[in-house]
Amino acid sequence: MFKHLFKLIWNKKKQNFLLMTEMLVSFLVLFAVFTLMMYYYDNYKKPMGLEYENVWVINYGNSYQTKNTDSLNLYYETLRKTIKSLPHVREISFVSGNTPFSQQINNGGMTYKGKHIDHINNYTAEDSYKDVLNLTLLEGRWFNKEDAVSKNRPVIIDNNLKEVTFGKESAVGKLLGGDDDKNKMRVVGVIQAVKKDGNYANPGPGEYFRTDTGSFRWLSKILVKVDPGSDAAFEGKLYKTMANYMKNSNVEIEHLTNKLRSTNYFALVPMIVLGIVSTFLVINVALGLFGVLWYNINKRKGEIGLRRAIGATGNSVSAQLVSESMILATLALIVGAFFAVQFPLLNVFDLRAEIYIEGMLLSILFVYLLVLICSLYPGKQAAAIYPAVALHEE
């Protein structure tokens, strides 16, 4: 049976080659789409690592300029007390510019036992930062006042950086830095990685540093945790308080919920573009496959009628046409799978191998389903051809 089918396919190799090429291109595009979908889904399943509801971001320009550090700290401590005295304010924290769901980034590197790790998200935060975002502490502790006099600069890392650096070992108490580094940092805690770029982005690795006496010279954002249901009237009051205190500063208030929504939309743009392209391609392949099979039936009426005349059933004729299509799809998918499997083997784009494999399997199933659907109706039409009518036309 298969030998006969391969012979029929080979006799129409030029026509079938074009059809296989369409299937191959469809598979490769679908592989990219499904791999990206699995990557997004894999990230979506990971915990957010923070509570963003009822958290606002105050952006301000550093309007107070002085060389006296004590005066600078007094200025911002007074601002802190003023904001915390407002109703509906639970906690605030001065932070670096790369707040959750913002487009600002601050990357750096770190060395441990000769191993250098790049692209680490660096955050500067106060002791109250953990309470504002309700971060999940996995090991050790968060910053406190004792860290101001610590021999080694304290640092808190997330679980992604901990896994890359220490594996399954405990990270608390370990010193980070090269062998020749005199200013090594001591890990005092490990937190759950924060998905700062939205639900669909890969979180971390990240490390957190405690603010010092000179940090107010460059900090320009405040995270404010407010009571649930805080309305626009309170937001206006908070804005006036900031504007009156920092008269020469541009003040802007944002909500983390709105920033997360915008960040998610931005992250989904590549998925939407690929989805549109793949949809048009799949439609073209489906129409092409359907048209080729329909054309083959009209060209092969004599062959089909002869098979029916010598005893072939309608189901066997239909199965033959469907089988030919599935064999063509299999040949195209073998070539496509060869290229697709190179991505996990070569660790392209630094994604987990499981994501590529899941994307490849979904693409294979989709192509098979598409070919099956497109060949069933022409196969049914072929099965309905009467032997006498087909032979009479010949």
Short mmCIF file of N, CA, C and O in Angstrom, two decimals, residues 13-114:
data_model
loop_
_atom_site.label_atom_id
_atom_site.label_comp_id
_atom_site.label_asym_id
_atom_site.label_seq_id
_atom_site.Cartn_x
_atom_site.Cartn_y
_atom_site.Cartn_z
N LYS A 13 6.11 14.39 -8.72
CA LYS A 13 7.05 15.00 -7.76
C LYS A 13 7.14 16.52 -7.89
O LYS A 13 7.34 17.21 -6.89
N LYS A 14 7.01 17.06 -9.10
CA LYS A 14 7.12 18.50 -9.26
C LYS A 14 5.96 19.21 -8.57
O LYS A 14 6.16 20.19 -7.84
N GLN A 15 4.77 18.72 -8.79
CA GLN A 15 3.59 19.32 -8.17
C GLN A 15 3.62 19.12 -6.66
O GLN A 15 3.32 20.04 -5.89
N ASN A 16 4.02 17.92 -6.24
CA ASN A 16 4.05 17.62 -4.81
C ASN A 16 5.16 18.38 -4.09
O ASN A 16 5.03 18.70 -2.90
N PHE A 17 6.25 18.68 -4.80
CA PHE A 17 7.35 19.42 -4.18
C PHE A 17 6.89 20.82 -3.78
O PHE A 17 7.24 21.31 -2.70
N LEU A 18 6.11 21.45 -4.64
CA LEU A 18 5.59 22.78 -4.30
C LEU A 18 4.65 22.71 -3.11
O LEU A 18 4.67 23.59 -2.23
N LEU A 19 3.84 21.67 -3.06
CA LEU A 19 2.92 21.50 -1.95
C LEU A 19 3.68 21.24 -0.65
O LEU A 19 3.35 21.79 0.41
N MET A 20 4.73 20.44 -0.72
CA MET A 20 5.55 20.16 0.46
C MET A 20 6.27 21.42 0.94
O MET A 20 6.44 21.64 2.15
N THR A 21 6.69 22.24 -0.02
CA THR A 21 7.36 23.49 0.35
C THR A 21 6.42 24.39 1.12
O THR A 21 6.81 25.02 2.12
N GLU A 22 5.16 24.47 0.69
CA GLU A 22 4.18 25.26 1.42
C GLU A 22 3.99 24.73 2.83
O GLU A 22 3.92 25.50 3.80
N MET A 23 3.91 23.41 2.96
CA MET A 23 3.76 22.81 4.29
C MET A 23 4.97 23.08 5.17
O MET A 23 4.84 23.35 6.37
N LEU A 24 6.16 23.01 4.57
CA LEU A 24 7.39 23.26 5.32
C LEU A 24 7.43 24.69 5.84
O LEU A 24 7.75 24.93 7.02
N VAL A 25 7.13 25.64 4.97
CA VAL A 25 7.13 27.05 5.40
C VAL A 25 6.08 27.28 6.48
O VAL A 25 6.32 27.99 7.46
N SER A 26 4.91 26.66 6.32
CA SER A 26 3.87 26.78 7.34
C SER A 26 4.34 26.24 8.67
O SER A 26 4.11 26.85 9.73
N PHE A 27 5.00 25.10 8.64
CA PHE A 27 5.50 24.51 9.88
C PHE A 27 6.51 25.44 10.56
O PHE A 27 6.45 25.63 11.79
N LEU A 28 7.42 26.01 9.79
CA LEU A 28 8.45 26.86 10.39
C LEU A 28 7.83 28.11 11.02
O LEU A 28 8.24 28.53 12.12
N VAL A 29 6.85 28.71 10.33
CA VAL A 29 6.19 29.89 10.90
C VAL A 29 5.39 29.50 12.14
O VAL A 29 5.42 30.19 13.17
N LEU A 30 4.67 28.39 12.06
CA LEU A 30 3.91 27.93 13.22
C LEU A 30 4.82 27.56 14.38
O LEU A 30 4.47 27.77 15.56
N PHE A 31 5.99 27.02 14.06
CA PHE A 31 6.97 26.70 15.10
C PHE A 31 7.38 27.96 15.85
O PHE A 31 7.47 27.97 17.08
N ALA A 32 7.62 29.04 15.12
CA ALA A 32 7.97 30.31 15.76
C ALA A 32 6.81 30.82 16.62
O ALA A 32 7.02 31.29 17.75
N VAL A 33 5.58 30.73 16.09
CA VAL A 33 4.41 31.22 16.82
C VAL A 33 4.18 30.41 18.09
O VAL A 33 4.02 30.96 19.19
N PHE A 34 4.15 29.09 17.97
CA PHE A 34 3.87 28.24 19.13
C PHE A 34 5.00 28.29 20.16
O PHE A 34 4.75 28.20 21.36
N THR A 35 6.24 28.43 19.70
CA THR A 35 7.35 28.56 20.64
C THR A 35 7.22 29.85 21.44
O THR A 35 7.42 29.86 22.67
N LEU A 36 6.87 30.94 20.76
CA LEU A 36 6.67 32.20 21.46
C LEU A 36 5.48 32.10 22.42
O LEU A 36 5.53 32.63 23.55
N MET A 37 4.42 31.42 21.99
CA MET A 37 3.27 31.23 22.86
C MET A 37 3.63 30.44 24.11
O MET A 37 3.23 30.80 25.23
N MET A 38 4.40 29.37 23.95
CA MET A 38 4.81 28.57 25.10
C MET A 38 5.75 29.34 26.01
O MET A 38 5.74 29.16 27.24
N TYR A 39 6.59 30.20 25.41
CA TYR A 39 7.48 31.04 26.21
C TYR A 39 6.65 32.01 27.07
O TYR A 39 6.90 32.17 28.27
N TYR A 40 5.66 32.64 26.45
CA TYR A 40 4.79 33.55 27.19
C TYR A 40 4.01 32.79 28.28
O TYR A 40 3.87 33.28 29.40
N TYR A 41 3.51 31.63 27.93
CA TYR A 41 2.73 30.85 28.90
C TYR A 41 3.60 30.39 30.06
O TYR A 41 3.17 30.39 31.22
N ASP A 42 4.83 29.99 29.75
CA ASP A 42 5.76 29.57 30.80
C ASP A 42 6.05 30.72 31.76
O ASP A 42 6.11 30.52 32.98
N ASN A 43 6.21 31.92 31.22
CA ASN A 43 6.43 33.09 32.08
C ASN A 43 5.17 33.47 32.84
O ASN A 43 5.24 33.89 34.00
N TYR A 44 4.03 33.32 32.18
CA TYR A 44 2.76 33.69 32.83
C TYR A 44 2.49 32.81 34.06
O TYR A 44 1.90 33.29 35.04
N LYS A 45 2.91 31.56 34.03
CA LYS A 45 2.68 30.65 35.15
C LYS A 45 3.52 31.00 36.36
O LYS A 45 3.17 30.63 37.49
N LYS A 46 4.64 31.69 36.14
CA LYS A 46 5.51 32.03 37.27
C LYS A 46 4.85 33.08 38.14
O LYS A 46 4.10 33.93 37.66
N PRO A 47 5.09 33.04 39.43
CA PRO A 47 4.48 34.03 40.33
C PRO A 47 4.96 35.44 40.01
O PRO A 47 6.10 35.64 39.59
N MET A 48 4.09 36.43 40.24
CA MET A 48 4.43 37.81 39.97
C MET A 48 5.54 38.31 40.88
O MET A 48 6.39 39.11 40.48
N GLY A 49 5.56 37.83 42.12
CA GLY A 49 6.63 38.20 43.04
C GLY A 49 6.35 39.48 43.81
O GLY A 49 7.13 39.84 44.69
N LEU A 50 5.25 40.17 43.51
CA LEU A 50 4.89 41.40 44.22
C LEU A 50 3.40 41.61 44.12
O LEU A 50 2.72 41.01 43.28
N GLU A 51 2.90 42.49 44.98
CA GLU A 51 1.50 42.91 44.91
C GLU A 51 1.46 44.35 44.40
O GLU A 51 1.96 45.26 45.06
N TYR A 52 0.90 44.52 43.22
CA TYR A 52 0.92 45.83 42.57
C TYR A 52 -0.39 46.60 42.73
O TYR A 52 -0.44 47.79 42.44
N GLU A 53 -1.45 45.92 43.17
CA GLU A 53 -2.70 46.63 43.38
C GLU A 53 -2.54 47.65 44.50
O GLU A 53 -1.88 47.39 45.50
N ASN A 54 -3.16 48.80 44.30
CA ASN A 54 -3.15 49.87 45.30
C ASN A 54 -1.75 50.41 45.57
O ASN A 54 -1.45 50.87 46.67
N VAL A 55 -0.87 50.33 44.57
CA VAL A 55 0.46 50.91 44.67
C VAL A 55 0.59 51.95 43.57
O VAL A 55 0.37 51.65 42.39
N TRP A 56 0.95 53.17 43.95
CA TRP A 56 1.12 54.27 43.01
C TRP A 56 2.59 54.66 42.94
O TRP A 56 3.37 54.44 43.87
N VAL A 57 2.96 55.24 41.80
CA VAL A 57 4.33 55.72 41.60
C VAL A 57 4.30 57.23 41.44
O VAL A 57 3.58 57.75 40.58
N ILE A 58 5.06 57.92 42.29
CA ILE A 58 5.20 59.38 42.16
C ILE A 58 6.53 59.67 41.48
O ILE A 58 7.59 59.30 41.99
N ASN A 59 6.47 60.29 40.32
CA ASN A 59 7.68 60.71 39.61
C ASN A 59 7.92 62.19 39.89
O ASN A 59 6.99 63.01 39.78
N TYR A 60 9.13 62.52 40.23
CA TYR A 60 9.44 63.91 40.53
C TYR A 60 10.86 64.24 40.05
O TYR A 60 11.71 63.37 39.92
N GLY A 61 11.10 65.50 39.78
CA GLY A 61 12.43 65.96 39.46
C GLY A 61 13.17 66.34 40.73
O GLY A 61 12.56 66.81 41.70
N ASN A 62 14.45 66.11 40.76
CA ASN A 62 15.22 66.39 41.96
C ASN A 62 15.43 67.90 42.08
O ASN A 62 16.42 68.45 41.62
N SER A 63 14.45 68.57 42.71
CA SER A 63 14.46 70.03 42.75
C SER A 63 15.35 70.61 43.83
O SER A 63 15.75 71.77 43.74
N TYR A 64 15.66 69.83 44.84
CA TYR A 64 16.44 70.37 45.97
C TYR A 64 17.91 70.04 45.76
O TYR A 64 18.32 68.89 45.82
N GLN A 65 18.71 71.03 45.51
CA GLN A 65 20.13 70.84 45.25
C GLN A 65 20.94 71.46 46.38
O GLN A 65 20.82 72.65 46.67
N THR A 66 21.74 70.65 47.03
CA THR A 66 22.62 71.12 48.08
C THR A 66 23.79 70.16 48.23
O THR A 66 23.66 68.96 47.96
N LYS A 67 24.91 70.69 48.64
CA LYS A 67 26.08 69.85 48.86
C LYS A 67 26.10 69.26 50.26
O LYS A 67 26.89 68.36 50.55
N ASN A 68 25.24 69.78 51.12
CA ASN A 68 25.18 69.29 52.49
C ASN A 68 24.29 68.06 52.56
O ASN A 68 23.09 68.13 52.33
N THR A 69 24.89 66.92 52.88
CA THR A 69 24.15 65.66 52.90
C THR A 69 23.09 65.66 54.00
O THR A 69 21.98 65.14 53.81
N ASP A 70 23.40 66.24 55.15
CA ASP A 70 22.42 66.26 56.24
C ASP A 70 21.18 67.06 55.85
O ASP A 70 20.05 66.66 56.15
N SER A 71 21.39 68.19 55.20
CA SER A 71 20.25 69.00 54.76
C SER A 71 19.42 68.25 53.72
O SER A 71 18.18 68.33 53.72
N LEU A 72 20.11 67.55 52.84
CA LEU A 72 19.42 66.77 51.80
C LEU A 72 18.55 65.69 52.43
O LEU A 72 17.37 65.54 52.07
N ASN A 73 19.11 64.95 53.38
CA ASN A 73 18.35 63.88 54.03
C ASN A 73 17.19 64.45 54.83
O ASN A 73 16.09 63.88 54.85
N LEU A 74 17.40 65.59 55.48
CA LEU A 74 16.32 66.20 56.26
C LEU A 74 15.17 66.64 55.35
O LEU A 74 13.99 66.48 55.69
N TYR A 75 15.52 67.16 54.17
CA TYR A 75 14.51 67.62 53.22
C TYR A 75 13.59 66.46 52.81
O TYR A 75 12.35 66.60 52.82
N TYR A 76 14.18 65.33 52.47
CA TYR A 76 13.38 64.20 52.00
C TYR A 76 12.73 63.43 53.14
O TYR A 76 11.68 62.82 52.95
N GLU A 77 13.32 63.43 54.31
CA GLU A 77 12.67 62.81 55.46
C GLU A 77 11.42 63.59 55.85
O GLU A 77 10.41 63.02 56.26
N THR A 78 11.49 64.90 55.71
CA THR A 78 10.30 65.72 55.97
C THR A 78 9.21 65.42 54.95
O THR A 78 8.02 65.34 55.29
N LEU A 79 9.62 65.25 53.70
CA LEU A 79 8.66 64.88 52.65
C LEU A 79 8.04 63.53 52.95
O LEU A 79 6.83 63.33 52.78
N ARG A 80 8.84 62.59 53.43
CA ARG A 80 8.33 61.26 53.76
C ARG A 80 7.25 61.36 54.85
O ARG A 80 6.17 60.77 54.72
N LYS A 81 7.52 62.11 55.89
CA LYS A 81 6.57 62.24 56.99
C LYS A 81 5.31 62.96 56.52
O LYS A 81 4.20 62.63 56.96
N THR A 82 5.48 63.93 55.62
CA THR A 82 4.32 64.66 55.11
C THR A 82 3.39 63.74 54.32
O THR A 82 2.16 63.77 54.49
N ILE A 83 3.97 62.90 53.47
CA ILE A 83 3.15 61.97 52.66
C ILE A 83 2.51 60.91 53.56
O ILE A 83 1.32 60.59 53.41
N LYS A 84 3.26 60.36 54.50
CA LYS A 84 2.73 59.31 55.36
C LYS A 84 1.64 59.82 56.30
O LYS A 84 0.83 59.03 56.81
N SER A 85 1.62 61.14 56.53
CA SER A 85 0.59 61.70 57.40
C SER A 85 -0.76 61.84 56.69
O SER A 85 -1.78 62.07 57.34
N LEU A 86 -0.74 61.69 55.37
CA LEU A 86 -1.99 61.80 54.62
C LEU A 86 -2.87 60.58 54.87
O LEU A 86 -2.38 59.47 55.07
N PRO A 87 -4.20 60.77 54.85
CA PRO A 87 -5.09 59.62 54.98
C PRO A 87 -4.96 58.69 53.77
O PRO A 87 -4.62 59.13 52.68
N HIS A 88 -5.19 57.42 53.99
CA HIS A 88 -5.17 56.37 52.96
C HIS A 88 -3.74 55.94 52.58
O HIS A 88 -3.59 55.03 51.75
N VAL A 89 -2.71 56.57 53.12
CA VAL A 89 -1.34 56.16 52.81
C VAL A 89 -0.89 55.14 53.85
O VAL A 89 -0.87 55.44 55.06
N ARG A 90 -0.53 53.96 53.40
CA ARG A 90 -0.07 52.91 54.31
C ARG A 90 1.44 52.90 54.48
O ARG A 90 1.95 52.74 55.58
N GLU A 91 2.16 53.02 53.37
CA GLU A 91 3.62 52.99 53.42
C GLU A 91 4.17 53.62 52.16
O GLU A 91 3.52 53.61 51.11
N ILE A 92 5.37 54.17 52.25
CA ILE A 92 6.03 54.72 51.06
C ILE A 92 7.48 54.27 51.06
O ILE A 92 8.03 53.87 52.09
N SER A 93 8.09 54.36 49.87
CA SER A 93 9.50 53.99 49.74
C SER A 93 10.11 54.75 48.57
O SER A 93 9.56 54.73 47.46
N PHE A 94 11.22 55.44 48.83
CA PHE A 94 11.99 56.05 47.75
C PHE A 94 12.76 54.95 47.03
O PHE A 94 13.38 54.09 47.67
N VAL A 95 12.72 54.97 45.69
CA VAL A 95 13.31 53.87 44.93
C VAL A 95 14.06 54.43 43.72
O VAL A 95 13.92 55.61 43.36
N SER A 96 14.84 53.55 43.11
CA SER A 96 15.53 53.90 41.87
C SER A 96 14.52 53.96 40.73
O SER A 96 13.36 53.55 40.86
N GLY A 97 14.96 54.44 39.59
CA GLY A 97 14.06 54.69 38.47
C GLY A 97 13.42 53.46 37.86
O GLY A 97 12.35 53.54 37.27
N ASN A 98 14.05 52.29 37.99
CA ASN A 98 13.51 51.08 37.36
C ASN A 98 12.46 50.43 38.25
O ASN A 98 12.63 49.31 38.75
N THR A 99 11.36 51.15 38.44
CA THR A 99 10.24 50.62 39.20
C THR A 99 9.54 49.52 38.40
O THR A 99 9.74 49.40 37.19
N PRO A 100 8.71 48.71 39.06
CA PRO A 100 8.00 47.65 38.32
C PRO A 100 7.19 48.21 37.16
O PRO A 100 6.53 49.25 37.28
N PHE A 101 7.27 47.52 36.03
CA PHE A 101 6.51 47.79 34.81
C PHE A 101 6.91 49.10 34.14
O PHE A 101 6.15 49.63 33.32
N SER A 102 8.08 49.62 34.46
CA SER A 102 8.58 50.81 33.77
C SER A 102 9.52 50.38 32.66
O SER A 102 10.02 49.25 32.63
N GLN A 103 9.78 51.29 31.73
CA GLN A 103 10.66 51.00 30.61
C GLN A 103 12.12 51.25 30.96
O GLN A 103 13.00 50.93 30.17
N GLN A 104 12.38 51.80 32.12
CA GLN A 104 13.76 52.10 32.51
C GLN A 104 14.44 50.84 33.05
O GLN A 104 13.84 50.07 33.81
N ILE A 105 15.69 50.63 32.66
CA ILE A 105 16.43 49.47 33.10
C ILE A 105 17.76 49.92 33.69
O ILE A 105 18.28 50.98 33.37
N ASN A 106 18.30 49.08 34.56
CA ASN A 106 19.60 49.33 35.17
C ASN A 106 20.28 47.98 35.33
O ASN A 106 20.05 47.27 36.30
N ASN A 107 21.07 47.61 34.34
CA ASN A 107 21.71 46.30 34.33
C ASN A 107 23.16 46.39 34.77
O ASN A 107 23.82 47.41 34.59
N GLY A 108 23.64 45.31 35.30
CA GLY A 108 25.04 45.22 35.72
C GLY A 108 25.51 43.79 35.71
O GLY A 108 24.80 42.87 35.27
N GLY A 109 26.70 43.57 36.23
CA GLY A 109 27.27 42.23 36.30
C GLY A 109 27.75 41.93 37.70
O GLY A 109 27.82 42.80 38.57
N MET A 110 28.07 40.65 37.93
CA MET A 110 28.49 40.21 39.24
C MET A 110 29.39 38.99 39.09
O MET A 110 29.23 38.20 38.17
N THR A 111 30.38 38.87 39.99
CA THR A 111 31.33 37.76 39.93
C THR A 111 31.26 36.94 41.21
O THR A 111 31.18 37.49 42.31
N TYR A 112 31.29 35.62 41.04
CA TYR A 112 31.33 34.72 42.20
C TYR A 112 32.21 33.53 41.86
O TYR A 112 31.92 32.77 40.93
N LYS A 113 33.31 33.39 42.60
CA LYS A 113 34.27 32.30 42.40
C LYS A 113 34.72 32.22 40.94
O LYS A 113 34.75 31.14 40.33
N GLY A 114 35.05 33.37 40.38
CA GLY A 114 35.56 33.43 39.02
C GLY A 114 34.50 33.35 37.95
O GLY A 114 34.80 33.51 36.76
#
